[in-house]
Amino acid sequence: MTSAFTHRRRVFETISPLRGSARMPLTALLQVPRQLAADVVSAVDVPAFDNSSMDGFAVAAQTLTTAPRDGSRLGPLPVVGQVAAGARGAAVDPGTVVEIMTGAPVPEGADTIIPIEATEPGTFGATEITVEDAPAAGAFVRARGSDVTAGTTVLRAGALLTPARLGVATACGVVDLDVVTLPRILVLSTGDEIAGDADAGIEDSNGITLTASLTRLGAEVTQLRVPDDPEELLRRVRAVDTDLVVSTGGISKGAREVVKLAATLDPGADMLFEPIAMQPGGPQGVGTLAGHPWVALPGNPVSALISVELFIRPALLGIDPGLDARPVGFHPLAADLDETPPAGKLQVRRAIVDDDGITFVGGSRSHLLHSYAESTHLVFIPPTDDPDDPFAAAGDRLRTWTIA
């Protein structure tokens, strides 16, 4: 059987060329964590000027050493003005102070902030203050450029635009960003049981889960359901203007595997259907069908969703097939493995990871979508030909991906 890594590379080679780039206003990038297509360079110093990190009084450092003292108490010092955030205030002469608010520019002549809590009367509006605990020279001043200097590369191509990164771009004077555009994707659910009026019908949970997963990555997704009719599948998919088809079902070993049958009817098809050495998600397909690049996933809901995580998500994000597409960790098993893994296959289990370690949620079977919904991590149990291999004992550490 083909390894998961080999299949992951094939999916990457199919999807990666479909990625593009576009310049978009930053305000259009707030909903979906898109990926940067180019480095972001700051146009300005951040902060753009020296400013106060405290509500208090701006003062020249030399005043703190030359002002009159009474024991530990410094002053009195006359208050000669006020500067608020977004405004400029009067200059500070030696021996005087100016009221200053957090974020306000440090006025000319000052280089130190006395927190209001260190003064008496401890309020604004007084004509003079005394200082009980004088700060060190330069205290509580956020210097110009102390976060970022103009010309610094603050974000690298490939980074996901998290809220913090969008904030950095805004603070650095960036208005538009070059972002990766993902292919338009048709999510195709197959089978009479979800497309028709069969008595044994089921809800199309695959269509919802895959559409949600791919949309949240930034793809434009449409959904389509087709029955177990390969000619109708080809006709309806050819009529859709899309860049990529991601189908679920119809690729296993049954008598009515509609995607496989459609590939035999399409003279332009170039599909590779192969068993993958993993559980769940063994049957997979990739190639070209009905005139579109195509990734064929199994129909069981957990198999389909794990396949998105392992194969499609990294390809859409441009992540090298040898790297992780989710935050990775190594955690101990809270108890002995509850099932014997299939020999020679990578097993991917759903679990909750907490202070006790890895606790599996539900079994390994691929229809248990509820257990996936309750899980925080995917756990990778490596292939082994020895079902008694002691790596599966309580306390042994396994690789995990954070999914929640």
XYZ file of N, CA and C in Angstrom, residues 181-312:
396
model
N -4.336 33.456 -2.999
C -5.711 33.117 -3.364
C -5.778 31.618 -3.612
N -6.782 31.001 -3.053
C -6.941 29.556 -3.169
C -7.880 29.204 -4.317
N -7.774 27.993 -4.815
C -8.651 27.600 -5.924
C -10.111 27.587 -5.510
N -10.953 27.835 -6.481
C -12.388 27.614 -6.265
C -12.601 26.104 -6.205
N -13.306 25.666 -5.190
C -13.433 24.232 -4.945
C -14.899 23.811 -5.001
N -15.150 22.740 -5.742
C -16.458 22.092 -5.725
C -16.381 20.905 -4.780
N -17.179 20.932 -3.717
C -17.299 19.790 -2.816
C -18.424 18.916 -3.330
N -18.060 17.717 -3.760
C -19.011 16.819 -4.411
C -19.310 15.635 -3.504
N -20.546 15.544 -3.052
C -20.996 14.405 -2.246
C -21.707 13.417 -3.153
N -21.324 12.149 -3.079
C -21.872 11.160 -4.010
C -22.707 10.109 -3.277
N -23.645 9.507 -4.031
C -24.415 8.398 -3.494
C -25.905 8.645 -3.507
N -26.665 7.625 -3.878
C -28.125 7.718 -3.852
C -28.635 8.044 -2.457
N -27.895 7.582 -1.442
C -28.382 7.743 -0.070
C -28.406 9.193 0.397
N -27.622 10.063 -0.256
C -27.662 11.487 0.137
C -28.213 12.371 -0.981
N -28.329 11.847 -2.187
C -28.750 12.671 -3.316
C -30.183 12.428 -3.748
N -30.778 11.325 -3.321
C -32.116 10.997 -3.786
C -33.120 10.857 -2.671
N -34.154 10.081 -2.948
C -35.238 9.893 -1.994
C -35.266 8.470 -1.448
N -34.100 7.855 -1.388
C -34.043 6.464 -0.923
C -34.540 6.364 0.512
N -35.206 5.233 0.796
C -35.700 5.021 2.158
C -34.565 5.018 3.168
N -33.393 4.548 2.733
C -32.238 4.479 3.633
C -31.355 5.714 3.484
N -31.960 6.861 3.249
C -31.197 8.088 3.061
C -30.524 8.558 4.334
N -29.447 9.305 4.153
C -28.719 9.892 5.283
C -28.419 11.352 4.971
N -28.149 12.123 6.015
C -27.814 13.531 5.844
C -26.391 13.675 5.298
N -26.176 14.727 4.536
C -24.876 14.965 3.904
C -23.950 15.725 4.855
N -23.509 15.050 5.915
C -22.598 15.711 6.859
C -21.251 16.002 6.210
N -20.818 15.158 5.267
C -19.548 15.418 4.588
C -19.551 16.757 3.858
N -20.659 17.044 3.180
C -20.726 18.303 2.453
C -20.545 19.497 3.365
N -21.155 19.426 4.558
C -21.053 20.531 5.507
C -19.651 20.618 6.099
N -19.114 19.491 6.583
C -17.812 19.544 7.254
C -16.709 19.967 6.288
N -16.726 19.432 5.068
C -15.677 19.790 4.123
C -15.814 21.233 3.657
N -17.045 21.668 3.416
C -17.242 23.061 3.016
C -16.773 24.004 4.106
N -17.097 23.694 5.353
C -16.652 24.549 6.459
C -15.135 24.561 6.560
N -14.506 23.390 6.465
C -13.047 23.313 6.578
C -12.356 24.118 5.492
N -12.809 23.957 4.259
C -12.142 24.609 3.135
C -12.447 26.103 3.076
N -13.665 26.479 3.446
C -14.012 27.903 3.477
C -13.174 28.637 4.511
N -12.958 28.010 5.657
C -12.175 28.661 6.710
C -10.704 28.785 6.358
N -10.273 28.060 5.342
C -8.914 28.239 4.835
C -8.838 29.353 3.800
N -9.985 29.862 3.378
C -9.999 30.955 2.418
C -10.440 30.570 1.023
N -10.856 29.321 0.816
C -11.308 28.900 -0.506
C -12.753 29.330 -0.744
N -13.077 29.534 -2.011
C -14.473 29.778 -2.411
C -15.073 28.425 -2.761
N -16.064 28.001 -1.989
C -16.544 26.625 -2.079
C -18.003 26.600 -2.520
N -18.308 25.676 -3.440
C -19.689 25.364 -3.780
C -19.914 23.877 -3.508
N -21.172 23.509 -3.310
C -21.521 22.126 -3.000
C -22.405 21.536 -4.093
N -22.246 20.246 -4.288
C -23.067 19.528 -5.252
C -23.239 18.101 -4.759
N -24.465 17.557 -4.914
C -24.731 16.160 -4.586
C -25.144 15.442 -5.861
N -24.588 14.269 -6.069
C -24.959 13.488 -7.257
C -25.254 12.057 -6.834
N -26.180 11.399 -7.539
C -26.495 9.992 -7.227
C -25.428 9.061 -7.791
N -25.654 7.772 -7.621
C -24.713 6.761 -8.113
C -24.915 6.525 -9.608
N -24.750 7.588 -10.369
C -24.899 7.531 -11.819
C -23.676 8.213 -12.423
N -22.689 7.447 -12.923
C -21.446 8.062 -13.389
C -21.637 9.028 -14.550
N -22.575 8.756 -15.455
C -22.803 9.670 -16.573
C -23.371 11.004 -16.090
N -24.299 10.918 -15.126
C -24.833 12.167 -14.583
C -23.759 12.924 -13.813
N -22.919 12.202 -13.087
C -21.811 12.856 -12.383
C -20.952 13.646 -13.363
N -20.551 13.025 -14.467
C -19.701 13.706 -15.434
C -20.418 14.921 -16.033
N -21.680 14.744 -16.382
C -22.433 15.846 -16.995
C -22.541 17.027 -16.054
N -22.875 16.779 -14.794
C -23.117 17.871 -13.863
C -21.817 18.543 -13.425
N -20.761 17.764 -13.251
C -19.498 18.373 -12.835
C -18.873 19.168 -13.972
N -18.995 18.686 -15.217
C -18.449 19.440 -16.350
C -19.124 20.796 -16.501
N -20.358 20.912 -16.024
C -21.094 22.172 -16.143
C -20.696 23.194 -15.082
N -19.878 22.798 -14.108
C -19.494 23.695 -13.014
C -18.165 24.369 -13.351
N -18.124 25.679 -13.201
C -16.883 26.442 -13.403
C -16.118 26.443 -12.081
N -15.174 25.537 -11.958
C -14.422 25.404 -10.713
C -12.975 25.071 -11.029
N -12.090 25.265 -10.058
C -10.667 24.971 -10.250
C -10.282 23.590 -9.740
N -11.075 23.063 -8.806
C -10.723 21.801 -8.152
C -11.995 21.130 -7.667
N -12.052 19.823 -7.812
C -13.153 19.039 -7.256
C -12.610 18.205 -6.100
N -13.296 18.267 -4.968
C -13.021 17.392 -3.836
C -14.282 16.569 -3.614
N -14.203 15.281 -3.911
C -15.382 14.418 -3.794
C -15.259 13.526 -2.577
N -16.413 13.071 -2.095
C -16.446 12.098 -1.012
C -17.280 10.908 -1.443
N -16.748 9.722 -1.197
C -17.451 8.495 -1.533
C -17.202 8.059 -2.964
N -17.615 6.822 -3.253
C -17.547 6.319 -4.613
C -16.190 5.864 -5.072
N -15.271 5.503 -4.140
C -13.922 5.112 -4.567
C -13.448 3.829 -3.878
N -14.347 3.124 -3.225
C -13.916 1.932 -2.494
C -14.067 0.689 -3.378
N -14.534 -0.432 -2.838
C -14.568 -1.694 -3.571
C -15.982 -2.224 -3.782
N -16.965 -1.332 -3.659
C -18.343 -1.759 -3.843
C -18.706 -1.894 -5.307
N -19.966 -2.231 -5.546
C -20.441 -2.442 -6.916
C -20.850 -1.142 -7.594
N -21.017 -0.063 -6.835
C -21.532 1.182 -7.415
C -20.633 2.361 -7.035
N -19.342 2.182 -7.195
C -18.391 3.227 -6.837
C -18.376 4.268 -7.953
N -19.186 5.312 -7.774
C -19.538 6.182 -8.889
C -18.352 7.001 -9.405
N -17.441 7.408 -8.550
C -16.289 8.192 -9.021
C -15.358 7.297 -9.840
N -15.120 6.101 -9.345
C -14.297 5.165 -10.121
C -14.941 4.840 -11.472
N -16.250 4.624 -11.474
C -16.947 4.310 -12.721
C -16.897 5.498 -13.680
N -17.044 6.694 -13.158
C -16.977 7.880 -14.010
C -15.608 7.996 -14.671
N -14.551 7.631 -13.947
C -13.204 7.697 -14.517
C -13.040 6.738 -15.687
N -13.775 5.622 -15.673
C -13.682 4.673 -16.798
C -14.449 5.173 -18.013
N -15.407 6.082 -17.829
C -16.207 6.597 -18.937
C -15.628 7.869 -19.549
N -14.738 8.533 -18.833
C -14.188 9.809 -19.280
C -12.868 9.561 -19.999
N -12.810 9.783 -21.317
C -11.566 9.502 -22.043
C -10.409 10.413 -21.627
N -10.722 11.558 -21.041
C -9.663 12.470 -20.615
C -9.245 12.287 -19.171
N -9.828 11.306 -18.503
C -9.528 11.121 -17.081
C -8.109 10.580 -16.897
N -7.490 11.027 -15.834
C -6.169 10.528 -15.439
C -6.159 10.447 -13.922
N -6.846 9.447 -13.404
C -7.014 9.297 -11.961
C -6.210 8.116 -11.440
N -5.616 8.329 -10.275
C -4.937 7.241 -9.583
C -5.724 6.936 -8.318
N -6.314 5.759 -8.260
C -7.008 5.296 -7.065
C -6.107 4.280 -6.383
N -5.848 4.487 -5.101
C -4.900 3.605 -4.425
C -5.246 3.488 -2.950
N -4.982 2.326 -2.368
C -5.150 2.179 -0.918
C -3.956 2.809 -0.188
N -4.257 3.572 0.848
C -3.230 4.247 1.628
C -3.039 3.486 2.935
N -1.815 3.363 3.374
C -1.510 2.621 4.601
C -1.813 3.475 5.822
N -3.096 3.756 6.007
C -3.536 4.530 7.164
C -4.956 4.127 7.520
N -5.329 4.385 8.763
C -6.682 4.140 9.244
C -7.074 5.288 10.175
N -8.237 5.940 9.932
C -9.131 5.755 8.795
C -8.613 6.497 7.562
N -9.318 6.346 6.460
C -8.958 7.075 5.247
C -8.177 6.254 4.263
N -8.329 4.935 4.270
C -7.540 4.075 3.393
C -7.740 4.321 1.915
N -8.975 4.312 1.384
C -9.153 4.539 -0.057
C -9.004 6.023 -0.400
N -8.195 6.327 -1.406
C -7.973 7.698 -1.834
C -7.823 7.726 -3.342
N -8.047 8.897 -3.921
C -7.837 9.078 -5.345
C -7.378 10.490 -5.639
N -6.595 10.662 -6.697
C -6.114 11.991 -7.077
C -5.799 11.978 -8.563
N -6.013 13.110 -9.217
C -5.707 13.208 -10.634
C -6.597 14.213 -11.332
N -7.064 13.839 -12.532
C -7.920 14.707 -13.340
C -9.140 13.909 -13.798
N -10.317 14.538 -13.663
C -11.567 13.888 -14.052
C -12.581 14.966 -14.421
N -13.355 14.712 -15.477
C -14.381 15.655 -15.943
C -13.793 17.026 -16.252
N -12.531 17.038 -16.663
C -11.887 18.288 -17.039
C -11.355 19.102 -15.889
N -11.356 18.547 -14.670
C -10.926 19.297 -13.497
C -9.871 18.522 -12.711
N -8.914 19.216 -12.100
C -8.113 18.555 -11.066
C -9.053 18.015 -9.988
N -8.693 16.840 -9.452
C -9.665 16.128 -8.619
C -8.946 15.427 -7.463
N -9.487 15.576 -6.266
C -9.037 14.815 -5.101
C -10.242 14.048 -4.590
N -10.147 12.720 -4.601
C -11.263 11.860 -4.215
C -11.018 11.304 -2.816
N -11.944 11.577 -1.913
C -11.832 11.145 -0.523
C -12.843 10.031 -0.245
N -12.586 9.241 0.790
C -13.569 8.225 1.177
C -14.852 8.861 1.691
N -15.904 8.052 1.788
C -17.213 8.590 2.139
C -17.535 8.628 3.615
N -16.871 7.812 4.438
C -17.144 7.876 5.871
C -16.710 9.227 6.415
N -17.510 9.856 7.287
C -17.254 11.257 7.653
C -15.923 11.504 8.348
N -15.508 10.630 9.250
C -14.218 10.836 9.916
C -13.078 10.641 8.926
N -13.194 9.633 8.060
C -12.181 9.409 7.025
C -12.030 10.643 6.141
N -13.162 11.227 5.739
C -13.109 12.394 4.861
C -12.461 13.585 5.562
N -12.843 13.819 6.817
C -12.324 14.989 7.525
C -10.843 14.837 7.846
N -10.421 13.648 8.250
C -9.001 13.420 8.500
C -8.207 13.524 7.199
N -8.799 13.093 6.097
C -8.126 13.232 4.804
C -7.925 14.695 4.440
N -8.897 15.539 4.742
C -8.726 16.979 4.525
C -7.551 17.491 5.343
N -7.484 17.072 6.607
C -6.410 17.541 7.479
C -5.041 17.097 6.978
N -4.929 15.831 6.593
C -3.617 15.287 6.247
C -3.181 15.626 4.830
N -4.123 15.723 3.903
C -3.742 15.848 2.502
C -4.101 17.195 1.877
N -5.311 17.690 2.112
C -5.763 18.887 1.402
C -5.337 20.161 2.115
